[in-house]
Coordinates of C-alpha atoms in Angstrom, one line a residue:
M237 CA -0.1 -0.2 0.0
T238 CA 1.0 3.5 -1.2
T239 CA 0.0 7.1 0.0
F240 CA -0.6 8.9 -3.1
V241 CA -0.8 13.0 -2.5
L242 CA -2.5 14.2 -5.5
I243 CA -2.5 18.4 -5.6
H244 CA -4.8 20.3 -7.8
G245 CA -4.1 22.9 -10.6
G246 CA -5.1 26.5 -10.4
G247 CA -8.9 27.7 -9.6
S248 CA -9.5 24.1 -8.6
S249 CA -10.2 22.1 -5.7
G250 CA -9.3 18.1 -4.5
W251 CA -12.4 17.3 -6.1
D252 CA -10.9 17.2 -9.0
W253 CA -9.1 14.1 -8.2
H254 CA -11.6 11.9 -7.0
L255 CA -12.4 9.8 -10.0
V256 CA -8.3 8.4 -9.8
A257 CA -8.3 8.7 -6.0
A258 CA -11.8 6.0 -6.4
E259 CA -9.7 3.6 -8.4
L260 CA -6.6 3.9 -6.4
R261 CA -8.2 3.3 -3.3
G262 CA -9.6 0.5 -4.8
R263 CA -6.4 -1.2 -5.4
G264 CA -6.1 -0.8 -2.0
H265 CA -3.3 2.5 -1.5
D266 CA -4.2 5.5 0.8
V267 CA -5.1 8.9 -1.2
V268 CA -4.8 12.1 -0.2
T269 CA -6.2 15.3 -2.3
P270 CA -5.9 18.7 -0.2
D271 CA -7.5 22.1 -1.3
L272 CA -5.1 24.4 -1.4
P273 CA -5.7 27.9 0.3
I274 CA -5.8 29.8 -3.3
E275 CA -9.0 31.9 -1.8
D276 CA -7.0 33.6 0.9
P277 CA -5.5 36.7 -0.5
S278 CA -2.8 36.7 1.6
A279 CA -1.7 32.7 0.9
G280 CA 1.6 32.2 -0.8
L281 CA 3.6 28.8 -1.4
N282 CA 4.5 28.2 2.3
D283 CA 0.8 28.2 2.8
F284 CA 0.2 25.8 0.5
T285 CA 2.9 23.0 1.2
N286 CA 1.5 23.2 4.5
A287 CA -2.1 22.6 3.8
V288 CA -0.7 19.7 1.9
L289 CA 1.1 18.5 5.2
A290 CA -1.4 18.9 7.4
A291 CA -3.5 16.6 4.4
L292 CA -1.0 14.0 5.1
G293 CA -0.6 13.6 8.2
D294 CA 2.3 11.1 9.4
R295 CA 2.0 8.7 6.5
P296 CA 5.6 7.7 5.1
D297 CA 7.1 7.5 1.9
P298 CA 4.2 8.9 0.1
V299 CA 4.0 9.4 -4.0
V300 CA 3.4 13.2 -4.4
V301 CA 1.5 14.0 -7.8
G302 CA 1.4 17.9 -9.1
H303 CA -1.7 18.7 -11.8
S304 CA -0.9 21.8 -13.8
Y305 CA -0.3 24.6 -11.2
G306 CA 0.0 22.0 -8.7
G307 CA 3.6 21.8 -9.9
M308 CA 4.8 24.4 -8.1
T309 CA 3.4 22.9 -5.0
A310 CA 4.5 19.1 -4.9
P311 CA 8.2 19.6 -5.2
L312 CA 7.5 22.0 -2.2
V313 CA 5.9 18.9 -0.5
C314 CA 8.7 16.4 -1.1
A315 CA 11.7 18.8 0.2
K316 CA 9.9 18.7 3.9
V317 CA 8.9 14.5 3.7
S318 CA 10.5 11.4 2.6
A319 CA 8.6 11.1 -0.1
R320 CA 8.7 7.9 -2.6
L321 CA 8.5 9.8 -6.2
L322 CA 7.5 13.4 -7.2
V323 CA 5.5 13.3 -10.2
F324 CA 4.8 16.5 -12.7
L325 CA 1.1 15.8 -14.3
A326 CA 0.7 18.3 -17.2
A327 CA 2.3 20.6 -14.8
M328 CA 4.2 23.7 -14.4
V329 CA 7.8 23.2 -13.6
P330 CA 9.3 25.6 -11.2
A331 CA 13.1 27.4 -11.4
P332 CA 14.6 28.5 -8.4
G333 CA 14.0 31.7 -7.2
E334 CA 11.1 32.4 -10.1
K335 CA 8.0 33.9 -9.3
P336 CA 4.6 31.5 -10.8
G337 CA 3.5 34.7 -12.1
D338 CA 7.0 34.9 -14.7
W339 CA 6.9 30.9 -15.1
W340 CA 4.5 31.8 -18.3
A341 CA 6.8 34.5 -19.7
N342 CA 10.0 32.4 -19.0
T343 CA 8.8 29.5 -20.5
G344 CA 7.7 31.0 -23.7
Y345 CA 4.3 29.9 -23.2
V346 CA 1.4 31.0 -26.0
G347 CA -2.1 30.3 -25.1
P348 CA -4.5 29.0 -27.1
E349 CA -6.8 31.1 -28.9
G350 CA -10.4 30.5 -30.2
L351 CA -11.1 27.5 -28.1
S352 CA -13.5 27.7 -25.6
Q353 CA -12.8 26.6 -21.6
A354 CA -14.7 23.1 -22.6
E355 CA -12.1 23.0 -25.8
T356 CA -9.0 24.1 -24.1
F357 CA -8.9 21.7 -20.8
F358 CA -11.7 19.2 -20.8
G359 CA -11.4 17.2 -24.3
G360 CA -12.8 13.7 -24.0
V361 CA -14.5 14.6 -20.5
P362 CA -18.7 14.2 -20.5
E363 CA -20.4 17.1 -20.4
P364 CA -22.1 16.7 -16.8
L365 CA -18.8 15.9 -15.3
V366 CA -17.4 19.0 -17.1
A367 CA -20.4 21.1 -15.3
E368 CA -19.8 19.6 -11.7
C369 CA -15.8 20.3 -12.3
V370 CA -16.4 24.1 -13.0
A371 CA -18.7 24.6 -10.1
H372 CA -16.3 22.9 -7.5
G373 CA -14.0 25.9 -9.1
R374 CA -12.9 28.6 -6.8
P375 CA -11.2 31.8 -7.5
Q376 CA -7.7 32.2 -7.1
V377 CA -6.7 35.3 -5.3
S378 CA -3.6 34.0 -3.5
A379 CA -0.5 35.5 -2.9
E380 CA 1.8 32.8 -4.4
G381 CA 2.2 34.7 -7.9
E382 CA 4.1 37.4 -6.8
E383 CA 6.5 35.4 -4.9
P384 CA 9.9 33.8 -5.5
W385 CA 10.0 30.1 -5.4
P386 CA 11.8 29.3 -2.8
L387 CA 14.0 26.8 -2.9
D388 CA 17.7 26.5 -4.8
A389 CA 16.9 23.5 -6.5
L390 CA 14.7 20.8 -6.9
P391 CA 14.8 18.3 -4.3
D392 CA 16.4 14.8 -4.5
V393 CA 14.2 12.6 -4.8
P394 CA 12.9 10.7 -8.0
T395 CA 10.9 12.6 -10.3
R396 CA 8.5 11.7 -13.1
A397 CA 7.0 14.2 -15.9
L398 CA 3.9 12.9 -17.5
L399 CA 2.3 14.7 -20.4
C400 CA -1.0 14.7 -22.1
R401 CA -0.9 13.9 -25.9
D402 CA -4.0 16.1 -26.3
D403 CA -3.6 18.2 -23.8
R404 CA -4.8 22.2 -25.6
F405 CA -3.5 24.1 -23.0
F406 CA -0.1 22.8 -22.2
P407 CA 0.9 21.4 -26.2
P408 CA 3.2 18.1 -25.9
E409 CA 5.6 19.7 -27.9
F410 CA 5.8 23.1 -25.4
L411 CA 5.7 20.5 -22.2
R412 CA 8.3 18.2 -23.9
R413 CA 10.9 21.6 -24.2
V414 CA 10.2 22.8 -20.9
T415 CA 10.5 19.1 -19.3
R416 CA 13.9 18.8 -21.4
E417 CA 14.9 22.3 -19.9
R418 CA 14.2 21.9 -16.7
L419 CA 14.2 18.6 -15.8
G420 CA 16.7 17.1 -18.0
V421 CA 14.5 14.1 -19.1
E422 CA 12.1 13.2 -21.4
P423 CA 8.6 13.2 -20.3
D424 CA 6.1 10.2 -20.5
E425 CA 3.2 10.4 -22.2
I426 CA -0.7 9.5 -21.9
E427 CA -3.2 9.9 -24.3
G428 CA -6.1 12.6 -22.6
S429 CA -6.9 16.4 -22.6
H430 CA -5.3 18.3 -20.1
M431 CA -8.0 17.0 -17.3
V432 CA -6.9 13.5 -18.3
L433 CA -7.6 12.9 -14.2
L434 CA -11.3 13.5 -15.5
S435 CA -11.3 12.0 -18.7
R436 CA -9.3 9.1 -18.5
P437 CA -9.2 8.3 -14.9
K438 CA -8.3 4.4 -14.8
E439 CA -5.2 5.0 -17.6
L440 CA -4.0 7.7 -15.4
A441 CA -4.1 5.6 -12.0
D442 CA -2.4 2.5 -14.0
R443 CA 0.0 5.0 -15.2
L444 CA 0.5 6.0 -11.5
E445 CA 0.5 2.6 -10.0
S446 CA 2.9 1.2 -12.8
Y447 CA 6.1 3.9 -11.6
L448 CA 5.4 2.3 -8.1
G449 CA 7.4 -0.9 -9.8
E450 CA 10.1 1.5 -11.6

């Protein structure tokens, strides 16, 4: 049995992970899906990290997964615990001293044009589930966007990056380049859109579980 810590992206909540969490729990694993304090205008990266640590408690050797903007928090958690594995899922990979708000320009990100929210994020997700996800969304008014990312380097823990081949928010060619530049590795790939955790939860759980044996 392994504990998976699943960290949501920007403007979201731990609810985003409920299908993947059910898959992993059904296989005998423990799962933690904390809500980051994104609605608190004073909350910064340390508050995000502490929210995850509070939810994790004393569970040992977790696998920490950061989805999208959750990639800013996941390595900070790994620096505080004896993590078994760090996974960046369709995620922003931070750089030391870089403000999260500067990540977009620093990586040369160009957003999609002419696409709806559903087309950008939710390819392959059934419409009722899209509506439910949007209803669980929260305004992100926290303060971390202008806060330098605090570590001198990414934590020394086994690390994987997993991109989504049908992602229209972080296109594969973009995320491959960022992963090479910032992690020095080739990312793994999975079919699905940016919200693969809702469109392909079983396949994502399969992939996360497969990392345990590598």
